[in-house]
Each structure stands twice: as C-alpha cells, then as structure tokens.
CSV table of C-alpha atoms in Angstrom, one decimal:
chain,number,residue,atom,x,y,z
H,1,MET,CA,22.8,-54.7,66.5
H,2,LYS,CA,23.0,-50.9,66.4
H,3,LYS,CA,25.5,-51.0,63.5
H,4,SER,CA,23.5,-53.4,61.4
H,5,PHE,CA,20.3,-51.4,61.9
H,6,SER,CA,22.0,-48.1,60.8
H,7,LEU,CA,23.5,-50.0,57.8
H,8,LEU,CA,20.0,-51.3,56.9
H,9,ILE,CA,18.5,-47.8,57.1
H,10,THR,CA,21.3,-46.3,55.1
H,11,ILE,CA,20.8,-48.9,52.3
H,12,PHE,CA,17.1,-48.4,52.4
H,13,LEU,CA,17.4,-44.5,52.1
H,14,LEU,CA,20.0,-44.8,49.4
H,15,ALA,CA,17.7,-47.1,47.4
H,16,ILE,CA,14.7,-44.6,47.8
H,17,PHE,CA,16.8,-41.6,46.8
H,18,SER,CA,18.3,-43.4,43.8
H,19,TYR,CA,14.8,-44.3,42.6
H,20,LEU,CA,13.7,-40.7,43.0
H,21,ALA,CA,16.7,-39.4,41.2
H,22,VAL,CA,16.2,-41.7,38.2
H,23,SER,CA,12.5,-40.8,38.1
H,24,ILE,CA,13.3,-37.1,38.0
H,25,LEU,CA,15.9,-37.6,35.3
H,26,GLU,CA,13.5,-39.6,33.2
H,27,THR,CA,10.8,-36.9,33.5
H,28,LYS,CA,13.2,-34.2,32.5
H,29,SER,CA,14.4,-36.2,29.5
H,30,LEU,CA,10.8,-36.9,28.4
H,31,ARG,CA,10.0,-33.2,28.7
H,32,ASN,CA,13.0,-32.2,26.6
H,33,THR,CA,12.0,-34.8,23.9
H,34,ASN,CA,8.4,-33.4,23.9
H,35,LEU,CA,9.6,-29.8,23.5
H,36,GLN,CA,11.9,-30.8,20.7
H,37,ASN,CA,9.1,-32.6,18.9
H,38,GLN,CA,6.8,-29.6,19.4
H,39,TYR,CA,9.4,-27.3,17.9
H,40,LEU,CA,9.9,-29.6,14.9
H,41,TYR,CA,6.2,-30.0,14.3
H,42,LEU,CA,5.7,-26.2,14.3
H,43,GLN,CA,8.6,-25.8,11.9
H,44,ALA,CA,7.2,-28.5,9.6
H,45,LYS,CA,3.8,-26.8,9.7
H,46,ASN,CA,5.3,-23.4,8.8
H,47,HIS,CA,7.1,-25.1,5.8
H,48,LYS,CA,3.8,-26.6,4.7
H,49,GLU,CA,2.0,-23.3,4.9
H,50,PHE,CA,4.8,-21.6,2.9
H,51,LEU,CA,4.6,-24.2,0.2
H,52,LYS,CA,0.8,-23.9,0.1
H,53,ALA,CA,1.0,-20.1,-0.3
H,54,TYR,CA,3.7,-20.5,-3.0
H,55,ILE,CA,1.7,-23.0,-5.0
H,56,LYS,CA,-1.4,-20.8,-4.9
H,57,SER,CA,0.6,-17.9,-6.3
H,58,ILE,CA,2.0,-19.8,-9.4
H,59,ASP,CA,0.5,-21.3,-12.6
H,60,LEU,CA,0.3,-25.1,-12.3
H,61,LYS,CA,-0.3,-26.0,-16.0
H,62,ASN,CA,3.0,-27.9,-16.6
H,63,ILE,CA,4.0,-28.8,-13.1
H,64,ASN,CA,3.6,-32.3,-11.7
H,65,HIS,CA,6.0,-32.2,-8.8
H,66,LEU,CA,7.5,-29.4,-6.8
H,67,THR,CA,10.4,-29.8,-4.3
H,68,ILE,CA,12.0,-27.3,-1.9
H,69,GLU,CA,15.5,-28.1,-0.8
H,70,ASP,CA,16.2,-28.0,3.0
H,71,ASN,CA,18.8,-29.5,5.2
H,72,PHE,CA,16.4,-30.8,7.8
H,73,PHE,CA,13.1,-31.5,6.0
H,74,GLU,CA,11.9,-33.1,2.8
H,75,ILE,CA,9.4,-30.6,1.4
H,76,TYR,CA,7.5,-31.5,-1.7
H,77,ALA,CA,4.1,-31.3,-3.4
H,78,LEU,CA,2.5,-33.7,-5.9
H,79,ILE,CA,0.2,-32.0,-8.4
H,80,LYS,CA,-2.5,-34.0,-10.3
H,81,LYS,CA,-4.5,-32.4,-13.0
H,82,LYS,CA,-8.3,-33.1,-12.9
H,83,THR,CA,-10.8,-31.9,-15.5
H,84,ASN,CA,-11.3,-28.3,-14.1
H,85,SER,CA,-9.1,-28.3,-11.1
H,86,PHE,CA,-5.9,-29.5,-9.5
H,87,GLU,CA,-5.5,-32.0,-6.7
H,88,ILE,CA,-2.4,-31.1,-4.6
H,89,ASP,CA,-0.8,-33.2,-2.0
H,90,PHE,CA,1.6,-31.4,0.4
H,91,PHE,CA,4.3,-33.5,2.2
H,92,VAL,CA,6.7,-32.3,4.9
H,93,LYS,CA,8.9,-34.9,6.5
H,94,SER,CA,11.8,-34.5,8.9
H,95,LYS,CA,15.0,-36.2,7.7
H,96,LYS,CA,16.3,-37.2,11.2
H,97,PHE,CA,13.2,-37.4,13.4
H,98,ASP,CA,9.8,-39.0,13.2
H,99,ILE,CA,7.8,-35.9,12.2
H,100,SER,CA,5.7,-35.8,9.0
H,101,ILE,CA,2.8,-33.7,7.9
H,102,HIS,CA,0.5,-34.3,4.9
H,103,GLU,CA,-2.4,-32.2,3.5
H,104,LYS,CA,-4.5,-32.6,0.4
H,105,ILE,CA,-6.3,-29.7,-1.2
H,106,ILE,CA,-8.2,-29.1,-4.5
H,107,LYS,CA,-7.5,-25.8,-6.3
C-alpha cells in the first residue's frame, strides 16, 4: 500500500511540474515573438518615415511609383497626380513576417 501511494504521488507531482514547465516555456516563446514583432514594426515605421521625408524633398512631376530596395522589407510609394496636388500611398511590408504599414497623404 505504501509503495503504490508513493508512486501515485510521484506521478501526480510529475504531471503538475510538467504542466508548469510547458506553461512557462509557452509564455517565454510568446514574449519572444511579441518582442520580435515590436522590433519589426518599429523598423517598418522608420522606413516609412524615411520614405515620406524623401518624397517631400523631391519633385514629383514625372514620378508614378517609387521603390527602395531592402533585403527584409518591400518599401514603395504610389503617386497619383490630382489637379493641384499629389495623392501618395506609402507601403512598407516585411518579406518574411506578417508586418505591413500603409499611409496615405495628400501633398
């Protein structure tokens, strides 16, 4: 009776500690994924702000599309001529992850 009771307690404790270990590892993995997505979002936002500043500094008469080459992001702007202004769509998309930013301005 004593051996079976100690075996039952050992199995029960092993199951509880296994569940806790898996929960801790899932939480750490989720935290790492969130940090990675935060970093990529900030990087994409910086790329968009750079493209926006660059487009404001150039003449847009004969430009319809502007692309910046990057290894990790697709960075481009679509420029549409209106009567007295330009409608500009900025797009920044990650090539490997599900991060994308879009902004539309009128200049």
